[in-house]
Amino acid sequence: MKRGYVFVSYNYALSNADTVDLRPLFWDRTSQITFQPFVRIHPIYPNEMNEFGGYFKPIVGGNIRYVIIANIYLETGLFYYPIHKTKLPWDPDFTYGFGMNNWRGFRINVSYGNWLANRFPWNDKLGFHNFLNGELTLSITYAW
């Protein structure tokens, strides 16, 4: 539990049935826009030296994923730290990613995600992080 957290989130997917006309954004049957607001609480969190001793680190944020066409997606997440002193140098202001993900069996998936220390220009930044600090993943689904 020391390295864990408790969270509450809600998933909401927009569709053509909503009041806003979204037809231009939906290119095929896989197209969708999903919002996921969340609150995350770390009961205990480490300091910059990775020593545990900080208590109660709340994070408020949200993720958005836009599946454009044929399971090709873009995604981003935004994070806010209500207790500013709990924000560590590697905690991001935002994250981003993209890829192609098909959950059905016997499919090849590829994705890229950048989750480390992405900061807005007006916030302090840990070292030099850019696109090359992201993670590229290739996976194959299997069904039985």
Backbone as JSON Lines, residues from 0, in Angstrom:
{"i":0,"aa":"M","n":[0.82,-1.2,0.0],"ca":[0.0,0.0,0.0],"c":[0.86,1.26,0.0]}
{"i":1,"aa":"K","n":[2.12,1.15,0.45],"ca":[2.97,2.34,0.49],"c":[3.12,2.98,-0.89]}
{"i":2,"aa":"R","n":[3.23,2.17,-1.9],"ca":[3.46,2.71,-3.25],"c":[2.17,2.81,-4.06]}
{"i":3,"aa":"G","n":[1.06,2.54,-3.43],"ca":[-0.21,2.55,-4.15],"c":[-0.98,3.84,-3.97]}
{"i":4,"aa":"Y","n":[-2.17,3.84,-4.53],"ca":[-3.08,4.97,-4.38],"c":[-4.51,4.49,-4.53]}
{"i":5,"aa":"V","n":[-5.4,5.31,-4.08],"ca":[-6.83,5.06,-4.2],"c":[-7.36,6.09,-5.19]}
{"i":6,"aa":"F","n":[-8.26,5.67,-6.07],"ca":[-8.78,6.65,-7.02],"c":[-10.26,6.41,-7.3]}
{"i":7,"aa":"V","n":[-10.87,7.47,-7.75],"ca":[-12.25,7.43,-8.21],"c":[-12.24,8.07,-9.59]}
{"i":8,"aa":"S","n":[-12.88,7.4,-10.54],"ca":[-12.95,7.97,-11.89],"c":[-14.3,7.65,-12.5]}
{"i":9,"aa":"Y","n":[-14.58,8.34,-13.58],"ca":[-15.83,8.13,-14.29],"c":[-15.53,8.16,-15.78]}
{"i":10,"aa":"N","n":[-15.98,7.17,-16.52],"ca":[-15.8,7.14,-17.97],"c":[-17.05,7.63,-18.66]}
{"i":11,"aa":"Y","n":[-16.87,8.53,-19.6],"ca":[-18.0,9.04,-20.37],"c":[-17.6,9.06,-21.84]}
{"i":12,"aa":"A","n":[-18.35,8.37,-22.67],"ca":[-18.06,8.31,-24.11],"c":[-19.1,9.15,-24.86]}
{"i":13,"aa":"L","n":[-18.61,10.03,-25.72],"ca":[-19.49,10.81,-26.58],"c":[-19.84,10.0,-27.81]}
{"i":14,"aa":"S","n":[-21.07,10.18,-28.28],"ca":[-21.49,9.49,-29.49],"c":[-22.33,10.43,-30.34]}
{"i":15,"aa":"N","n":[-22.72,9.97,-31.5],"ca":[-23.57,10.78,-32.38],"c":[-24.94,11.03,-31.79]}
{"i":16,"aa":"A","n":[-25.34,10.27,-30.79],"ca":[-26.65,10.45,-30.17],"c":[-26.68,11.66,-29.24]}
{"i":17,"aa":"D","n":[-25.52,12.22,-28.92],"ca":[-25.48,13.37,-28.03],"c":[-26.02,14.61,-28.73]}
{"i":18,"aa":"T","n":[-26.3,15.63,-27.93],"ca":[-26.94,16.83,-28.46],"c":[-26.06,17.6,-29.43]}
{"i":19,"aa":"V","n":[-24.77,17.54,-29.25],"ca":[-23.85,18.23,-30.16],"c":[-23.66,17.35,-31.39]}
{"i":20,"aa":"D","n":[-23.69,17.96,-32.56],"ca":[-23.51,17.2,-33.8],"c":[-22.03,16.86,-33.96]}
{"i":21,"aa":"L","n":[-21.7,15.6,-33.75],"ca":[-20.31,15.16,-33.81],"c":[-20.0,14.32,-35.04]}
{"i":22,"aa":"R","n":[-20.93,14.25,-35.99],"ca":[-20.7,13.41,-37.17],"c":[-19.38,13.67,-37.87]}
{"i":23,"aa":"P","n":[-18.9,14.93,-37.98],"ca":[-17.6,15.12,-38.66],"c":[-16.43,14.44,-37.95]}
{"i":24,"aa":"L","n":[-16.56,14.16,-36.64],"ca":[-15.48,13.53,-35.89],"c":[-15.52,12.0,-35.95]}
{"i":25,"aa":"F","n":[-16.66,11.44,-36.34],"ca":[-16.81,9.99,-36.36],"c":[-16.71,9.48,-37.79]}
{"i":26,"aa":"W","n":[-15.56,8.89,-38.12],"ca":[-15.27,8.48,-39.48],"c":[-15.72,7.06,-39.77]}
{"i":27,"aa":"D","n":[-15.72,6.2,-38.75],"ca":[-16.19,4.83,-38.93],"c":[-16.76,4.33,-37.59]}
{"i":28,"aa":"R","n":[-17.13,3.05,-37.53],"ca":[-17.79,2.55,-36.32],"c":[-16.88,2.46,-35.11]}
{"i":29,"aa":"T","n":[-15.55,2.52,-35.31],"ca":[-14.63,2.49,-34.17],"c":[-14.4,3.89,-33.58]}
{"i":30,"aa":"S","n":[-14.81,4.94,-34.27],"ca":[-14.56,6.31,-33.81],"c":[-15.33,6.6,-32.53]}
{"i":31,"aa":"Q","n":[-14.66,7.26,-31.58],"ca":[-15.32,7.69,-30.36],"c":[-14.43,8.67,-29.61]}
{"i":32,"aa":"I","n":[-15.04,9.42,-28.7],"ca":[-14.32,10.32,-27.81],"c":[-14.7,9.92,-26.4]}
{"i":33,"aa":"T","n":[-13.69,9.65,-25.58],"ca":[-13.93,9.22,-24.22],"c":[-13.26,10.18,-23.24]}
{"i":34,"aa":"F","n":[-14.02,10.62,-22.23],"ca":[-13.5,11.47,-21.16],"c":[-13.44,10.65,-19.88]}
{"i":35,"aa":"Q","n":[-12.42,10.86,-19.09],"ca":[-12.29,10.16,-17.81],"c":[-11.75,11.11,-16.75]}
{"i":36,"aa":"P","n":[-12.63,11.86,-16.07],"ca":[-12.15,12.67,-14.94],"c":[-11.83,11.75,-13.76]}
{"i":37,"aa":"F","n":[-10.88,12.16,-12.92],"ca":[-10.49,11.31,-11.79],"c":[-9.98,12.14,-10.62]}
{"i":38,"aa":"V","n":[-10.01,11.51,-9.46],"ca":[-9.35,12.01,-8.25],"c":[-8.52,10.84,-7.73]}
{"i":39,"aa":"R","n":[-7.26,11.11,-7.48],"ca":[-6.33,10.07,-7.01],"c":[-5.74,10.54,-5.68]}
{"i":40,"aa":"I","n":[-5.72,9.64,-4.69],"ca":[-5.15,9.96,-3.38],"c":[-4.03,8.97,-3.07]}
{"i":41,"aa":"H","n":[-2.85,9.49,-2.83],"ca":[-1.73,8.68,-2.35],"c":[-1.68,8.86,-0.84]}
{"i":42,"aa":"P","n":[-2.01,7.81,-0.06],"ca":[-1.97,7.96,1.4],"c":[-0.56,8.29,1.9]}
{"i":43,"aa":"I","n":[0.45,7.65,1.32],"ca":[1.85,7.9,1.65],"c":[2.58,8.05,0.32]}
{"i":44,"aa":"Y","n":[3.48,9.0,0.24],"ca":[4.2,9.19,-1.02],"c":[5.68,9.47,-0.73]}
{"i":45,"aa":"P","n":[6.57,9.16,-1.68],"ca":[8.0,9.37,-1.45],"c":[8.41,10.81,-1.71]}
{"i":46,"aa":"N","n":[9.54,11.2,-1.11],"ca":[10.1,12.51,-1.41],"c":[11.06,12.38,-2.6]}
{"i":47,"aa":"E","n":[11.83,13.43,-2.85],"ca":[12.73,13.42,-4.01],"c":[13.85,12.39,-3.88]}
{"i":48,"aa":"M","n":[14.12,11.93,-2.67],"ca":[15.15,10.91,-2.44],"c":[14.55,9.5,-2.4]}
{"i":49,"aa":"N","n":[13.27,9.37,-2.77],"ca":[12.53,8.11,-2.78],"c":[12.38,7.51,-1.38]}
{"i":50,"aa":"E","n":[12.35,8.38,-0.39],"ca":[12.11,7.97,0.99],"c":[10.66,8.28,1.33]}
{"i":51,"aa":"F","n":[9.95,7.3,1.85],"ca":[8.55,7.5,2.17],"c":[8.42,8.26,3.48]}
{"i":52,"aa":"G","n":[7.45,9.14,3.54],"ca":[7.26,9.93,4.75],"c":[6.25,11.04,4.53]}
{"i":53,"aa":"G","n":[5.97,11.37,3.27],"ca":[4.93,12.35,3.0],"c":[3.56,11.68,3.1]}
{"i":54,"aa":"Y","n":[2.59,12.39,3.63],"ca":[1.27,11.82,3.8],"c":[0.23,12.66,3.08]}
{"i":55,"aa":"F","n":[-0.68,11.96,2.39],"ca":[-1.83,12.56,1.72],"c":[-1.43,13.45,0.54]}
{"i":56,"aa":"K","n":[-1.35,12.82,-0.61],"ca":[-1.05,13.52,-1.86],"c":[-2.25,13.37,-2.8]}
{"i":57,"aa":"P","n":[-3.09,14.4,-2.9],"ca":[-4.22,14.32,-3.84],"c":[-3.81,14.81,-5.24]}
{"i":58,"aa":"I","n":[-4.39,14.18,-6.24],"ca":[-4.2,14.6,-7.63],"c":[-5.58,14.6,-8.29]}
{"i":59,"aa":"V","n":[-5.89,15.67,-8.98],"ca":[-7.16,15.79,-9.69],"c":[-6.81,15.93,-11.17]}
{"i":60,"aa":"G","n":[-7.54,15.24,-12.03],"ca":[-7.21,15.34,-13.44],"c":[-8.25,14.71,-14.34]}
{"i":61,"aa":"G","n":[-7.85,14.55,-15.56],"ca":[-8.73,13.94,-16.54],"c":[-7.96,13.47,-17.75]}
{"i":62,"aa":"N","n":[-8.48,12.45,-18.38],"ca":[-7.91,11.9,-19.6],"c":[-8.94,12.01,-20.72]}
{"i":63,"aa":"I","n":[-8.45,12.21,-21.91],"ca":[-9.3,12.24,-23.1],"c":[-8.66,11.33,-24.14]}
{"i":64,"aa":"R","n":[-9.47,10.45,-24.73],"ca":[-9.0,9.6,-25.82],"c":[-9.93,9.78,-27.0]}
{"i":65,"aa":"Y","n":[-9.35,10.07,-28.15],"ca":[-10.1,10.23,-29.39],"c":[-9.67,9.12,-30.34]}
{"i":66,"aa":"V","n":[-10.57,8.16,-30.57],"ca":[-10.32,7.12,-31.56],"c":[-10.79,7.7,-32.88]}
{"i":67,"aa":"I","n":[-9.85,7.93,-33.77],"ca":[-10.14,8.64,-35.02],"c":[-10.81,7.72,-36.03]}
{"i":68,"aa":"I","n":[-10.1,6.7,-36.43],"ca":[-10.61,5.76,-37.43],"c":[-9.82,4.45,-37.33]}
{"i":69,"aa":"A","n":[-10.48,3.35,-37.54],"ca":[-9.84,2.03,-37.57],"c":[-8.97,1.78,-36.34]}
{"i":70,"aa":"N","n":[-9.47,2.16,-35.17],"ca":[-8.79,1.96,-33.89],"c":[-7.48,2.75,-33.74]}
{"i":71,"aa":"I","n":[-7.29,3.79,-34.54],"ca":[-6.15,4.68,-34.41],"c":[-6.57,5.81,-33.47]}
{"i":72,"aa":"Y","n":[-5.78,6.06,-32.44],"ca":[-6.21,7.0,-31.41],"c":[-5.13,8.02,-31.05]}
{"i":73,"aa":"L","n":[-5.6,9.12,-30.46],"ca":[-4.78,10.13,-29.8],"c":[-5.31,10.24,-28.38]}
{"i":74,"aa":"E","n":[-4.44,10.49,-27.41],"ca":[-4.9,10.64,-26.04],"c":[-4.04,11.65,-25.29]}
{"i":75,"aa":"T","n":[-4.63,12.26,-24.28],"ca":[-3.89,13.17,-23.42],"c":[-4.5,13.13,-22.03]}
{"i":76,"aa":"G","n":[-3.71,13.5,-21.06],"ca":[-4.18,13.59,-19.68],"c":[-3.66,14.87,-19.06]}
{"i":77,"aa":"L","n":[-4.45,15.48,-18.19],"ca":[-4.06,16.69,-17.48],"c":[-4.11,16.41,-15.99]}
{"i":78,"aa":"F","n":[-3.15,16.96,-15.24],"ca":[-3.03,16.69,-13.81],"c":[-2.91,18.0,-13.04]}
{"i":79,"aa":"Y","n":[-3.59,18.05,-11.89],"ca":[-3.5,19.2,-11.0],"c":[-3.21,18.69,-9.59]}
{"i":80,"aa":"Y","n":[-2.3,19.35,-8.91],"ca":[-1.88,18.96,-7.56],"c":[-2.36,20.03,-6.58]}
{"i":81,"aa":"P","n":[-3.51,19.81,-5.91],"ca":[-4.07,20.83,-5.01],"c":[-3.12,21.26,-3.89]}
{"i":82,"aa":"I","n":[-2.31,20.34,-3.41],"ca":[-1.31,20.67,-2.4],"c":[0.03,20.74,-3.13]}
{"i":83,"aa":"H","n":[0.42,21.95,-3.5],"ca":[1.55,22.15,-4.41],"c":[2.84,21.49,-3.92]}
{"i":84,"aa":"K","n":[3.08,21.5,-2.61],"ca":[4.34,20.95,-2.09],"c":[4.45,19.43,-2.28]}
{"i":85,"aa":"T","n":[3.34,18.75,-2.6],"ca":[3.39,17.31,-2.82],"c":[3.81,16.95,-4.25]}
{"i":86,"aa":"K","n":[3.86,17.93,-5.13],"ca":[4.24,17.67,-6.52],"c":[5.74,17.44,-6.6]}
{"i":87,"aa":"L","n":[6.12,16.26,-7.09],"ca":[7.53,15.89,-7.18],"c":[8.09,16.24,-8.55]}
{"i":88,"aa":"P","n":[9.41,16.31,-8.69],"ca":[10.0,16.72,-9.97],"c":[9.58,15.87,-11.16]}
{"i":89,"aa":"W","n":[9.26,14.62,-10.95],"ca":[8.88,13.74,-12.06],"c":[7.37,13.66,-12.28]}
{"i":90,"aa":"D","n":[6.59,14.35,-11.45],"ca":[5.13,14.36,-11.62],"c":[4.76,15.23,-12.82]}
{"i":91,"aa":"P","n":[3.96,14.71,-13.74],"ca":[3.64,15.47,-14.96],"c":[2.49,16.46,-14.76]}
{"i":92,"aa":"D","n":[2.51,17.51,-15.58],"ca":[1.35,18.4,-15.73],"c":[0.39,17.81,-16.76]}
{"i":93,"aa":"F","n":[0.98,17.11,-17.73],"ca":[0.18,16.49,-18.79],"c":[0.91,15.25,-19.31]}
{"i":94,"aa":"T","n":[0.15,14.38,-19.94],"ca":[0.7,13.21,-20.63],"c":[0.08,13.16,-22.02]}
{"i":95,"aa":"Y","n":[0.68,12.39,-22.89],"ca":[0.1,12.24,-24.23],"c":[0.53,10.91,-24.84]}
{"i":96,"aa":"G","n":[-0.24,10.48,-25.81],"ca":[0.06,9.24,-26.49],"c":[-0.76,9.09,-27.75]}
{"i":97,"aa":"F","n":[-0.42,8.08,-28.53],"ca":[-1.15,7.76,-29.75],"c":[-0.83,6.32,-30.13]}
{"i":98,"aa":"G","n":[-1.61,5.79,-31.03],"ca":[-1.34,4.44,-31.48],"c":[-2.51,3.81,-32.2]}
{"i":99,"aa":"M","n":[-2.43,2.51,-32.35],"ca":[-3.49,1.72,-32.93],"c":[-3.71,0.55,-31.99]}
{"i":100,"aa":"N","n":[-4.93,0.4,-31.49],"ca":[-5.22,-0.64,-30.52],"c":[-6.52,-1.34,-30.9]}
{"i":101,"aa":"N","n":[-6.43,-2.62,-31.18],"ca":[-7.59,-3.43,-31.49],"c":[-7.62,-4.57,-30.48]}
{"i":102,"aa":"W","n":[-8.63,-4.61,-29.64],"ca":[-8.72,-5.56,-28.54],"c":[-9.03,-6.99,-29.0]}
{"i":103,"aa":"R","n":[-9.51,-7.15,-30.24],"ca":[-9.87,-8.51,-30.71],"c":[-8.62,-9.38,-30.85]}
{"i":104,"aa":"G","n":[-8.82,-10.7,-30.83],"ca":[-7.71,-11.64,-30.88],"c":[-6.96,-11.62,-32.2]}
{"i":105,"aa":"F","n":[-5.7,-11.97,-32.11],"ca":[-4.82,-12.11,-33.27],"c":[-4.64,-10.8,-34.03]}
{"i":106,"aa":"R","n":[-4.4,-9.72,-33.28],"ca":[-4.16,-8.4,-33.88],"c":[-2.82,-7.87,-33.38]}
{"i":107,"aa":"I","n":[-2.15,-7.1,-34.21],"ca":[-0.92,-6.42,-33.83],"c":[-1.28,-5.0,-33.44]}
{"i":108,"aa":"N","n":[-0.79,-4.56,-32.28],"ca":[-1.06,-3.22,-31.78],"c":[0.26,-2.49,-31.58]}
{"i":109,"aa":"V","n":[0.24,-1.2,-31.82],"ca":[1.42,-0.37,-31.58],"c":[0.94,0.9,-30.89]}
{"i":110,"aa":"S","n":[1.71,1.35,-29.9],"ca":[1.32,2.58,-29.19],"c":[2.56,3.31,-28.71]}
{"i":111,"aa":"Y","n":[2.4,4.6,-28.51],"ca":[3.44,5.45,-27.95],"c":[2.8,6.24,-26.81]}
{"i":112,"aa":"G","n":[3.5,6.35,-25.71],"ca":[3.01,7.14,-24.6],"c":[4.16,7.87,-23.94]}
{"i":113,"aa":"N","n":[3.92,9.11,-23.55],"ca":[4.91,9.91,-22.85],"c":[4.28,10.37,-21.55]}
{"i":114,"aa":"W","n":[4.72,9.78,-20.43],"ca":[4.09,10.0,-19.14],"c":[4.99,10.64,-18.11]}
{"i":115,"aa":"L","n":[6.24,10.92,-18.43],"ca":[7.2,11.36,-17.42],"c":[7.52,12.85,-17.51]}
{"i":116,"aa":"A","n":[7.26,13.56,-16.44],"ca":[7.75,14.93,-16.25],"c":[7.41,15.9,-17.37]}
{"i":117,"aa":"N","n":[6.29,15.71,-18.05],"ca":[5.87,16.7,-19.03],"c":[5.32,17.9,-18.27]}
{"i":118,"aa":"R","n":[5.89,19.06,-18.49],"ca":[5.5,20.25,-17.75],"c":[5.09,21.36,-18.71]}
{"i":119,"aa":"F","n":[4.14,22.17,-18.24],"ca":[3.78,23.37,-18.98],"c":[4.95,24.35,-18.89]}
{"i":120,"aa":"P","n":[5.09,25.24,-19.87],"ca":[6.26,26.14,-19.89],"c":[6.41,27.0,-18.63]}
{"i":121,"aa":"W","n":[5.32,27.33,-17.96],"ca":[5.4,28.19,-16.78],"c":[5.74,27.43,-15.5]}
{"i":122,"aa":"N","n":[5.89,26.12,-15.55],"ca":[6.25,25.31,-14.38],"c":[7.69,24.82,-14.49]}
{"i":123,"aa":"D","n":[8.34,24.63,-13.32],"ca":[9.7,24.1,-13.29],"c":[9.74,22.73,-13.94]}
{"i":124,"aa":"K","n":[10.84,22.44,-14.6],"ca":[10.98,21.18,-15.32],"c":[12.19,20.42,-14.79]}
{"i":125,"aa":"L","n":[12.06,19.1,-14.67],"ca":[13.15,18.23,-14.24],"c":[13.99,17.87,-15.46]}
{"i":126,"aa":"G","n":[15.19,18.4,-15.54],"ca":[16.07,18.05,-16.64],"c":[15.49,18.4,-18.0]}
{"i":127,"aa":"F","n":[15.93,17.66,-18.99],"ca":[15.45,17.89,-20.36],"c":[14.69,16.65,-20.81]}
{"i":128,"aa":"H","n":[13.4,16.76,-20.89],"ca":[12.56,15.64,-21.34],"c":[11.85,16.07,-22.61]}
{"i":129,"aa":"N","n":[11.75,15.15,-23.55],"ca":[11.07,15.45,-24.8],"c":[10.43,14.18,-25.34]}
{"i":130,"aa":"F","n":[10.09,14.2,-26.59],"ca":[9.41,13.08,-27.25],"c":[10.19,11.77,-27.12]}
{"i":131,"aa":"L","n":[11.5,11.84,-27.15],"ca":[12.33,10.64,-27.1],"c":[12.29,9.95,-25.74]}
{"i":132,"aa":"N","n":[11.75,10.58,-24.72],"ca":[11.62,9.97,-23.4],"c":[10.34,9.16,-23.25]}
{"i":133,"aa":"G","n":[9.6,9.01,-24.32],"ca":[8.37,8.25,-24.28],"c":[8.62,6.75,-24.41]}
{"i":134,"aa":"E","n":[7.53,6.01,-24.47],"ca":[7.61,4.55,-24.53],"c":[6.86,4.05,-25.76]}
{"i":135,"aa":"L","n":[7.53,3.3,-26.6],"ca":[6.93,2.7,-27.78],"c":[6.68,1.23,-27.48]}
{"i":136,"aa":"T","n":[5.45,0.78,-27.7],"ca":[5.07,-0.59,-27.38],"c":[4.48,-1.28,-28.6]}
{"i":137,"aa":"L","n":[4.91,-2.5,-28.83],"ca":[4.37,-3.34,-29.89],"c":[3.83,-4.59,-29.19]}
{"i":138,"aa":"S","n":[2.57,-4.91,-29.46],"ca":[1.97,-6.09,-28.81],"c":[1.11,-6.86,-29.79]}
{"i":139,"aa":"I","n":[0.88,-8.12,-29.45],"ca":[0.02,-8.98,-30.26],"c":[-1.03,-9.56,-29.32]}
{"i":140,"aa":"T","n":[-2.3,-9.45,-29.7],"ca":[-3.37,-10.02,-28.88],"c":[-3.58,-11.46,-29.32]}
{"i":141,"aa":"Y","n":[-4.01,-12.24,-28.36],"ca":[-4.24,-13.66,-28.59],"c":[-5.55,-14.04,-27.93]}
{"i":142,"aa":"A","n":[-6.36,-14.82,-28.59],"ca":[-7.64,-15.23,-28.02],"c":[-7.68,-16.75,-27.88]}
{"i":143,"aa":"W","n":[-8.27,-17.21,-26.79],"ca":[-8.48,-18.66,-26.61],"c":[-9.83,-18.94,-26.07]}
